Amino acid sequence: MAMIYWASLVQDETCHYLFANDEGLVMITLPQETFQNAVSWINRQFANCQLIGSLNELKGYRRALNDYWYGDFDAASSIKYSLQGTVFQRTVWEELLKIPYGMTVSYQDIADRIGRPKAVRAVANAIAANPIPYLIPCHRVIGKNGELTGYRGGLELKKTLLQQERENKKL
């Protein structure tokens, strides 16, 4: 039976839930996502898992996310991930990790980088399914015309994240 550890992290009155297993970070919720929705997703990924609330097991991940919010945008570089998705999704998410903070790329750029230039829509769908926002920076992907497009956390949050990364400020 898989053990999935979870803990919450509150930042500016916004609650996020983090989930990890022994291999790495599995999921971070966005502000509007509920604990119950996250647990449903976890249960779909891990049959017969046991959820265990544990600040200690999530300490490093909570610190990395907090460091990100306080201006250390390279916090993701020290984290191990346990990415749950298709091979294609994981390929896209791994490519997102290569986007430097403060920079943006288009969905087409990501499709080109992974060698699937005609799969822009599939790339967008994989990005939308990213279970580890902030640290796997799906917010750094914009439309080909430079406009902000789709973000599960809302375009206002995407705009805020990009602006604060560019200014290298605390979130």
JSON list of C-alpha atoms in Angstrom, two decimals:
[
{"chain": "A", "resi": 1, "resn": "MET", "atom": "CA", "xyz": [0.00, 0.00, 0.00]},
{"chain": "A", "resi": 2, "resn": "ALA", "atom": "CA", "xyz": [1.39, 3.38, -1.03]},
{"chain": "A", "resi": 3, "resn": "MET", "atom": "CA", "xyz": [1.88, 5.93, 1.73]},
{"chain": "A", "resi": 4, "resn": "ILE", "atom": "CA", "xyz": [1.03, 9.49, 0.72]},
{"chain": "A", "resi": 5, "resn": "TYR", "atom": "CA", "xyz": [1.98, 12.20, 3.17]},
{"chain": "A", "resi": 6, "resn": "TRP", "atom": "CA", "xyz": [0.23, 15.54, 3.22]},
{"chain": "A", "resi": 7, "resn": "ALA", "atom": "CA", "xyz": [0.44, 18.86, 5.00]},
{"chain": "A", "resi": 8, "resn": "SER", "atom": "CA", "xyz": [-0.99, 22.31, 4.57]},
{"chain": "A", "resi": 9, "resn": "LEU", "atom": "CA", "xyz": [0.88, 25.55, 4.09]},
{"chain": "A", "resi": 10, "resn": "VAL", "atom": "CA", "xyz": [-0.79, 28.92, 4.58]},
{"chain": "A", "resi": 11, "resn": "GLN", "atom": "CA", "xyz": [0.61, 31.98, 2.83]},
{"chain": "A", "resi": 12, "resn": "ASP", "atom": "CA", "xyz": [-1.16, 35.33, 2.99]},
{"chain": "A", "resi": 13, "resn": "GLU", "atom": "CA", "xyz": [-4.36, 33.69, 4.26]},
{"chain": "A", "resi": 14, "resn": "THR", "atom": "CA", "xyz": [-4.35, 31.24, 1.35]},
{"chain": "A", "resi": 15, "resn": "CYS", "atom": "CA", "xyz": [-4.17, 27.54, 2.10]},
{"chain": "A", "resi": 16, "resn": "HIS", "atom": "CA", "xyz": [-2.28, 25.11, -0.09]},
{"chain": "A", "resi": 17, "resn": "TYR", "atom": "CA", "xyz": [-2.03, 21.37, 0.42]},
{"chain": "A", "resi": 18, "resn": "LEU", "atom": "CA", "xyz": [1.12, 19.46, -0.42]},
{"chain": "A", "resi": 19, "resn": "PHE", "atom": "CA", "xyz": [1.26, 15.71, -1.04]},
{"chain": "A", "resi": 20, "resn": "ALA", "atom": "CA", "xyz": [4.36, 13.53, -1.34]},
{"chain": "A", "resi": 21, "resn": "ASN", "atom": "CA", "xyz": [5.38, 9.91, -1.29]},
{"chain": "A", "resi": 22, "resn": "ASP", "atom": "CA", "xyz": [8.76, 8.35, -0.57]},
{"chain": "A", "resi": 23, "resn": "GLU", "atom": "CA", "xyz": [9.91, 9.19, -4.11]},
{"chain": "A", "resi": 24, "resn": "GLY", "atom": "CA", "xyz": [9.13, 12.91, -4.03]},
{"chain": "A", "resi": 25, "resn": "LEU", "atom": "CA", "xyz": [6.56, 15.68, -4.23]},
{"chain": "A", "resi": 26, "resn": "VAL", "atom": "CA", "xyz": [3.34, 14.53, -5.89]},
{"chain": "A", "resi": 27, "resn": "MET", "atom": "CA", "xyz": [0.99, 17.51, -5.78]},
{"chain": "A", "resi": 28, "resn": "ILE", "atom": "CA", "xyz": [0.49, 21.11, -4.63]},
{"chain": "A", "resi": 29, "resn": "THR", "atom": "CA", "xyz": [-3.00, 22.55, -4.67]},
{"chain": "A", "resi": 30, "resn": "LEU", "atom": "CA", "xyz": [-3.79, 26.00, -6.00]},
{"chain": "A", "resi": 31, "resn": "PRO", "atom": "CA", "xyz": [-5.74, 28.42, -3.77]},
{"chain": "A", "resi": 32, "resn": "GLN", "atom": "CA", "xyz": [-9.19, 27.53, -5.11]},
{"chain": "A", "resi": 33, "resn": "GLU", "atom": "CA", "xyz": [-8.63, 23.76, -4.99]},
{"chain": "A", "resi": 34, "resn": "THR", "atom": "CA", "xyz": [-10.08, 21.92, -2.02]},
{"chain": "A", "resi": 35, "resn": "PHE", "atom": "CA", "xyz": [-8.50, 19.22, 0.07]},
{"chain": "A", "resi": 36, "resn": "GLN", "atom": "CA", "xyz": [-11.30, 16.86, -0.97]},
{"chain": "A", "resi": 37, "resn": "ASN", "atom": "CA", "xyz": [-10.61, 17.43, -4.68]},
{"chain": "A", "resi": 38, "resn": "ALA", "atom": "CA", "xyz": [-6.91, 16.84, -4.09]},
{"chain": "A", "resi": 39, "resn": "VAL", "atom": "CA", "xyz": [-7.62, 13.59, -2.24]},
{"chain": "A", "resi": 40, "resn": "SER", "atom": "CA", "xyz": [-9.84, 12.43, -5.12]},
{"chain": "A", "resi": 41, "resn": "TRP", "atom": "CA", "xyz": [-6.97, 13.09, -7.56]},
{"chain": "A", "resi": 42, "resn": "ILE", "atom": "CA", "xyz": [-4.50, 11.28, -5.27]},
{"chain": "A", "resi": 43, "resn": "ASN", "atom": "CA", "xyz": [-6.83, 8.28, -5.02]},
{"chain": "A", "resi": 44, "resn": "ARG", "atom": "CA", "xyz": [-7.07, 8.09, -8.83]},
{"chain": "A", "resi": 45, "resn": "GLN", "atom": "CA", "xyz": [-3.27, 8.09, -9.12]},
{"chain": "A", "resi": 46, "resn": "PHE", "atom": "CA", "xyz": [-2.52, 5.69, -6.27]},
{"chain": "A", "resi": 47, "resn": "ALA", "atom": "CA", "xyz": [-4.89, 2.77, -5.81]},
{"chain": "A", "resi": 48, "resn": "ASN", "atom": "CA", "xyz": [-5.24, 1.71, -2.18]},
{"chain": "A", "resi": 49, "resn": "CYS", "atom": "CA", "xyz": [-3.04, 4.47, -0.81]},
{"chain": "A", "resi": 50, "resn": "GLN", "atom": "CA", "xyz": [-2.92, 5.55, 2.80]},
{"chain": "A", "resi": 51, "resn": "LEU", "atom": "CA", "xyz": [-3.02, 9.31, 3.45]},
{"chain": "A", "resi": 52, "resn": "ILE", "atom": "CA", "xyz": [-0.97, 10.42, 6.42]},
{"chain": "A", "resi": 53, "resn": "GLY", "atom": "CA", "xyz": [-0.85, 13.98, 7.70]},
{"chain": "A", "resi": 54, "resn": "SER", "atom": "CA", "xyz": [2.81, 14.71, 8.41]},
{"chain": "A", "resi": 55, "resn": "LEU", "atom": "CA", "xyz": [4.50, 18.08, 8.74]},
{"chain": "A", "resi": 56, "resn": "ASN", "atom": "CA", "xyz": [7.83, 16.31, 9.18]},
{"chain": "A", "resi": 57, "resn": "GLU", "atom": "CA", "xyz": [7.65, 14.33, 5.91]},
{"chain": "A", "resi": 58, "resn": "LEU", "atom": "CA", "xyz": [6.68, 17.48, 3.99]},
{"chain": "A", "resi": 59, "resn": "LYS", "atom": "CA", "xyz": [9.10, 19.84, 5.76]},
{"chain": "A", "resi": 60, "resn": "GLY", "atom": "CA", "xyz": [11.54, 20.17, 2.85]},
{"chain": "A", "resi": 61, "resn": "TYR", "atom": "CA", "xyz": [8.78, 20.65, 0.29]},
{"chain": "A", "resi": 62, "resn": "ARG", "atom": "CA", "xyz": [6.99, 23.21, 2.44]},
{"chain": "A", "resi": 63, "resn": "ARG", "atom": "CA", "xyz": [10.30, 25.07, 2.86]},
{"chain": "A", "resi": 64, "resn": "ALA", "atom": "CA", "xyz": [10.94, 25.04, -0.91]},
{"chain": "A", "resi": 65, "resn": "LEU", "atom": "CA", "xyz": [7.48, 26.42, -1.66]},
{"chain": "A", "resi": 66, "resn": "ASN", "atom": "CA", "xyz": [7.85, 29.04, 1.05]},
{"chain": "A", "resi": 67, "resn": "ASP", "atom": "CA", "xyz": [11.32, 29.95, -0.27]},
{"chain": "A", "resi": 68, "resn": "TYR", "atom": "CA", "xyz": [9.79, 30.37, -3.73]},
{"chain": "A", "resi": 69, "resn": "TRP", "atom": "CA", "xyz": [7.17, 32.72, -2.33]},
{"chain": "A", "resi": 70, "resn": "TYR", "atom": "CA", "xyz": [9.91, 34.73, -0.62]},
{"chain": "A", "resi": 71, "resn": "GLY", "atom": "CA", "xyz": [11.98, 35.25, -3.73]},
{"chain": "A", "resi": 72, "resn": "ASP", "atom": "CA", "xyz": [14.13, 32.12, -4.07]},
{"chain": "A", "resi": 73, "resn": "PHE", "atom": "CA", "xyz": [12.78, 31.13, -7.46]},
{"chain": "A", "resi": 74, "resn": "ASP", "atom": "CA", "xyz": [15.37, 28.38, -7.81]},
{"chain": "A", "resi": 75, "resn": "ALA", "atom": "CA", "xyz": [13.76, 26.52, -4.90]},
{"chain": "A", "resi": 76, "resn": "ALA", "atom": "CA", "xyz": [12.49, 23.85, -7.28]},
{"chain": "A", "resi": 77, "resn": "SER", "atom": "CA", "xyz": [16.01, 22.81, -8.24]},
{"chain": "A", "resi": 78, "resn": "SER", "atom": "CA", "xyz": [16.58, 20.99, -4.95]},
{"chain": "A", "resi": 79, "resn": "ILE", "atom": "CA", "xyz": [13.32, 19.05, -4.96]},
{"chain": "A", "resi": 80, "resn": "LYS", "atom": "CA", "xyz": [12.62, 15.49, -5.97]},
{"chain": "A", "resi": 81, "resn": "TYR", "atom": "CA", "xyz": [9.34, 14.96, -7.76]},
{"chain": "A", "resi": 82, "resn": "SER", "atom": "CA", "xyz": [7.14, 11.91, -8.12]},
{"chain": "A", "resi": 83, "resn": "LEU", "atom": "CA", "xyz": [5.32, 12.92, -11.28]},
{"chain": "A", "resi": 84, "resn": "GLN", "atom": "CA", "xyz": [2.07, 11.08, -11.87]},
{"chain": "A", "resi": 85, "resn": "GLY", "atom": "CA", "xyz": [0.92, 11.32, -15.45]},
{"chain": "A", "resi": 86, "resn": "THR", "atom": "CA", "xyz": [1.42, 9.92, -18.92]},
{"chain": "A", "resi": 87, "resn": "VAL", "atom": "CA", "xyz": [4.87, 9.77, -20.48]},
{"chain": "A", "resi": 88, "resn": "PHE", "atom": "CA", "xyz": [3.89, 12.74, -22.66]},
{"chain": "A", "resi": 89, "resn": "GLN", "atom": "CA", "xyz": [2.68, 14.78, -19.66]},
{"chain": "A", "resi": 90, "resn": "ARG", "atom": "CA", "xyz": [5.86, 14.04, -17.69]},
{"chain": "A", "resi": 91, "resn": "THR", "atom": "CA", "xyz": [7.97, 15.05, -20.70]},
{"chain": "A", "resi": 92, "resn": "VAL", "atom": "CA", "xyz": [6.13, 18.38, -20.89]},
{"chain": "A", "resi": 93, "resn": "TRP", "atom": "CA", "xyz": [6.40, 18.98, -17.13]},
{"chain": "A", "resi": 94, "resn": "GLU", "atom": "CA", "xyz": [10.12, 18.21, -17.17]},
{"chain": "A", "resi": 95, "resn": "GLU", "atom": "CA", "xyz": [10.54, 20.74, -19.97]},
{"chain": "A", "resi": 96, "resn": "LEU", "atom": "CA", "xyz": [8.75, 23.37, -17.87]},
{"chain": "A", "resi": 97, "resn": "LEU", "atom": "CA", "xyz": [11.46, 22.98, -15.23]},
{"chain": "A", "resi": 98, "resn": "LYS", "atom": "CA", "xyz": [13.99, 24.32, -17.76]},
{"chain": "A", "resi": 99, "resn": "ILE", "atom": "CA", "xyz": [12.26, 27.72, -18.11]},
{"chain": "A", "resi": 100, "resn": "PRO", "atom": "CA", "xyz": [14.25, 30.27, -16.08]},
{"chain": "A", "resi": 101, "resn": "TYR", "atom": "CA", "xyz": [12.32, 32.36, -13.58]},
{"chain": "A", "resi": 102, "resn": "GLY", "atom": "CA", "xyz": [11.23, 35.71, -14.91]},
{"chain": "A", "resi": 103, "resn": "MET", "atom": "CA", "xyz": [11.12, 34.30, -18.46]},
{"chain": "A", "resi": 104, "resn": "THR", "atom": "CA", "xyz": [8.20, 33.09, -20.53]},
{"chain": "A", "resi": 105, "resn": "VAL", "atom": "CA", "xyz": [7.86, 30.74, -23.47]},
{"chain": "A", "resi": 106, "resn": "SER", "atom": "CA", "xyz": [4.91, 29.85, -25.68]},
{"chain": "A", "resi": 107, "resn": "TYR", "atom": "CA", "xyz": [3.03, 26.58, -25.87]},
{"chain": "A", "resi": 108, "resn": "GLN", "atom": "CA", "xyz": [4.51, 26.25, -29.36]},
{"chain": "A", "resi": 109, "resn": "ASP", "atom": "CA", "xyz": [8.02, 26.67, -27.91]},
{"chain": "A", "resi": 110, "resn": "ILE", "atom": "CA", "xyz": [7.40, 23.78, -25.52]},
{"chain": "A", "resi": 111, "resn": "ALA", "atom": "CA", "xyz": [5.99, 21.62, -28.33]},
{"chain": "A", "resi": 112, "resn": "ASP", "atom": "CA", "xyz": [9.09, 22.38, -30.42]},
{"chain": "A", "resi": 113, "resn": "ARG", "atom": "CA", "xyz": [11.48, 21.68, -27.53]},
{"chain": "A", "resi": 114, "resn": "ILE", "atom": "CA", "xyz": [10.05, 18.23, -26.92]},
{"chain": "A", "resi": 115, "resn": "GLY", "atom": "CA", "xyz": [10.15, 17.39, -30.62]},
{"chain": "A", "resi": 116, "resn": "ARG", "atom": "CA", "xyz": [6.38, 17.48, -31.12]},
{"chain": "A", "resi": 117, "resn": "PRO", "atom": "CA", "xyz": [5.81, 20.77, -33.02]},
{"chain": "A", "resi": 118, "resn": "LYS", "atom": "CA", "xyz": [2.29, 19.86, -34.13]},
{"chain": "A", "resi": 119, "resn": "ALA", "atom": "CA", "xyz": [1.15, 18.84, -30.63]},
{"chain": "A", "resi": 120, "resn": "VAL", "atom": "CA", "xyz": [0.52, 22.34, -29.28]},
{"chain": "A", "resi": 121, "resn": "ARG", "atom": "CA", "xyz": [-2.98, 21.51, -28.03]},
{"chain": "A", "resi": 122, "resn": "ALA", "atom": "CA", "xyz": [-1.74, 18.34, -26.33]},
{"chain": "A", "resi": 123, "resn": "VAL", "atom": "CA", "xyz": [1.07, 20.37, -24.74]},
{"chain": "A", "resi": 124, "resn": "ALA", "atom": "CA", "xyz": [-1.50, 22.88, -23.45]},
{"chain": "A", "resi": 125, "resn": "ASN", "atom": "CA", "xyz": [-3.58, 20.05, -21.99]},
{"chain": "A", "resi": 126, "resn": "ALA", "atom": "CA", "xyz": [-0.52, 18.54, -20.29]},
{"chain": "A", "resi": 127, "resn": "ILE", "atom": "CA", "xyz": [0.41, 21.94, -18.84]},
{"chain": "A", "resi": 128, "resn": "ALA", "atom": "CA", "xyz": [-3.15, 22.39, -17.56]},
{"chain": "A", "resi": 129, "resn": "ALA", "atom": "CA", "xyz": [-2.85, 19.02, -15.79]},
{"chain": "A", "resi": 130, "resn": "ASN", "atom": "CA", "xyz": [0.42, 19.96, -14.01]},
{"chain": "A", "resi": 131, "resn": "PRO", "atom": "CA", "xyz": [-0.04, 18.71, -10.42]},
{"chain": "A", "resi": 132, "resn": "ILE", "atom": "CA", "xyz": [2.81, 20.82, -9.00]},
{"chain": "A", "resi": 133, "resn": "PRO", "atom": "CA", "xyz": [2.14, 24.46, -9.88]},
{"chain": "A", "resi": 134, "resn": "TYR", "atom": "CA", "xyz": [4.58, 27.16, -8.79]},
{"chain": "A", "resi": 135, "resn": "LEU", "atom": "CA", "xyz": [7.59, 24.81, -8.59]},
{"chain": "A", "resi": 136, "resn": "ILE", "atom": "CA", "xyz": [6.96, 23.22, -11.98]},
{"chain": "A", "resi": 137, "resn": "PRO", "atom": "CA", "xyz": [6.34, 26.62, -13.56]},
{"chain": "A", "resi": 138, "resn": "CYS", "atom": "CA", "xyz": [3.36, 26.20, -15.87]},
{"chain": "A", "resi": 139, "resn": "HIS", "atom": "CA", "xyz": [2.60, 29.89, -15.24]},
{"chain": "A", "resi": 140, "resn": "ARG", "atom": "CA", "xyz": [5.65, 30.76, -17.39]},
{"chain": "A", "resi": 141, "resn": "VAL", "atom": "CA", "xyz": [3.92, 29.49, -20.54]},
{"chain": "A", "resi": 142, "resn": "ILE", "atom": "CA", "xyz": [1.99, 32.08, -22.53]},
{"chain": "A", "resi": 143, "resn": "GLY", "atom": "CA", "xyz": [0.22, 32.32, -25.86]},
{"chain": "A", "resi": 144, "resn": "LYS", "atom": "CA", "xyz": [2.22, 32.55, -29.08]},
{"chain": "A", "resi": 145, "resn": "ASN", "atom": "CA", "xyz": [1.15, 36.19, -29.43]},
{"chain": "A", "resi": 146, "resn": "GLY", "atom": "CA", "xyz": [2.57, 37.00, -25.99]},
{"chain": "A", "resi": 147, "resn": "GLU", "atom": "CA", "xyz": [-0.79, 37.15, -24.24]},
{"chain": "A", "resi": 148, "resn": "LEU", "atom": "CA", "xyz": [-1.52, 35.46, -20.95]},
{"chain": "A", "resi": 149, "resn": "THR", "atom": "CA", "xyz": [-3.70, 32.45, -21.57]},
{"chain": "A", "resi": 150, "resn": "GLY", "atom": "CA", "xyz": [-5.18, 29.66, -19.48]},
{"chain": "A", "resi": 151, "resn": "TYR", "atom": "CA", "xyz": [-3.96, 29.02, -15.97]},
{"chain": "A", "resi": 152, "resn": "ARG", "atom": "CA", "xyz": [-5.75, 26.71, -13.56]},
{"chain": "A", "resi": 153, "resn": "GLY", "atom": "CA", "xyz": [-5.10, 29.21, -10.76]},
{"chain": "A", "resi": 154, "resn": "GLY", "atom": "CA", "xyz": [-6.64, 32.05, -12.78]},
{"chain": "A", "resi": 155, "resn": "LEU", "atom": "CA", "xyz": [-5.04, 34.66, -15.02]},
{"chain": "A", "resi": 156, "resn": "GLU", "atom": "CA", "xyz": [-4.71, 37.17, -12.17]},
{"chain": "A", "resi": 157, "resn": "LEU", "atom": "CA", "xyz": [-2.52, 34.75, -10.18]},
{"chain": "A", "resi": 158, "resn": "LYS", "atom": "CA", "xyz": [-0.50, 33.94, -13.33]},
{"chain": "A", "resi": 159, "resn": "LYS", "atom": "CA", "xyz": [0.07, 37.66, -13.93]},
{"chain": "A", "resi": 160, "resn": "THR", "atom": "CA", "xyz": [1.11, 38.18, -10.30]},
{"chain": "A", "resi": 161, "resn": "LEU", "atom": "CA", "xyz": [3.55, 35.25, -10.36]},
{"chain": "A", "resi": 162, "resn": "LEU", "atom": "CA", "xyz": [5.19, 36.43, -13.58]},
{"chain": "A", "resi": 163, "resn": "GLN", "atom": "CA", "xyz": [5.43, 40.04, -12.44]},
{"chain": "A", "resi": 164, "resn": "GLN", "atom": "CA", "xyz": [6.92, 39.13, -9.10]},
{"chain": "A", "resi": 165, "resn": "GLU", "atom": "CA", "xyz": [9.40, 36.74, -10.67]},
{"chain": "A", "resi": 166, "resn": "ARG", "atom": "CA", "xyz": [10.49, 39.46, -13.11]},
{"chain": "A", "resi": 167, "resn": "GLU", "atom": "CA", "xyz": [10.94, 41.88, -10.25]},
{"chain": "A", "resi": 168, "resn": "ASN", "atom": "CA", "xyz": [12.51, 39.14, -8.08]},
{"chain": "A", "resi": 169, "resn": "LYS", "atom": "CA", "xyz": [10.23, 40.02, -5.20]},
{"chain": "A", "resi": 170, "resn": "LYS", "atom": "CA", "xyz": [8.57, 38.17, -2.37]},
{"chain": "A", "resi": 171, "resn": "LEU", "atom": "CA", "xyz": [5.16, 36.87, -3.44]}
]
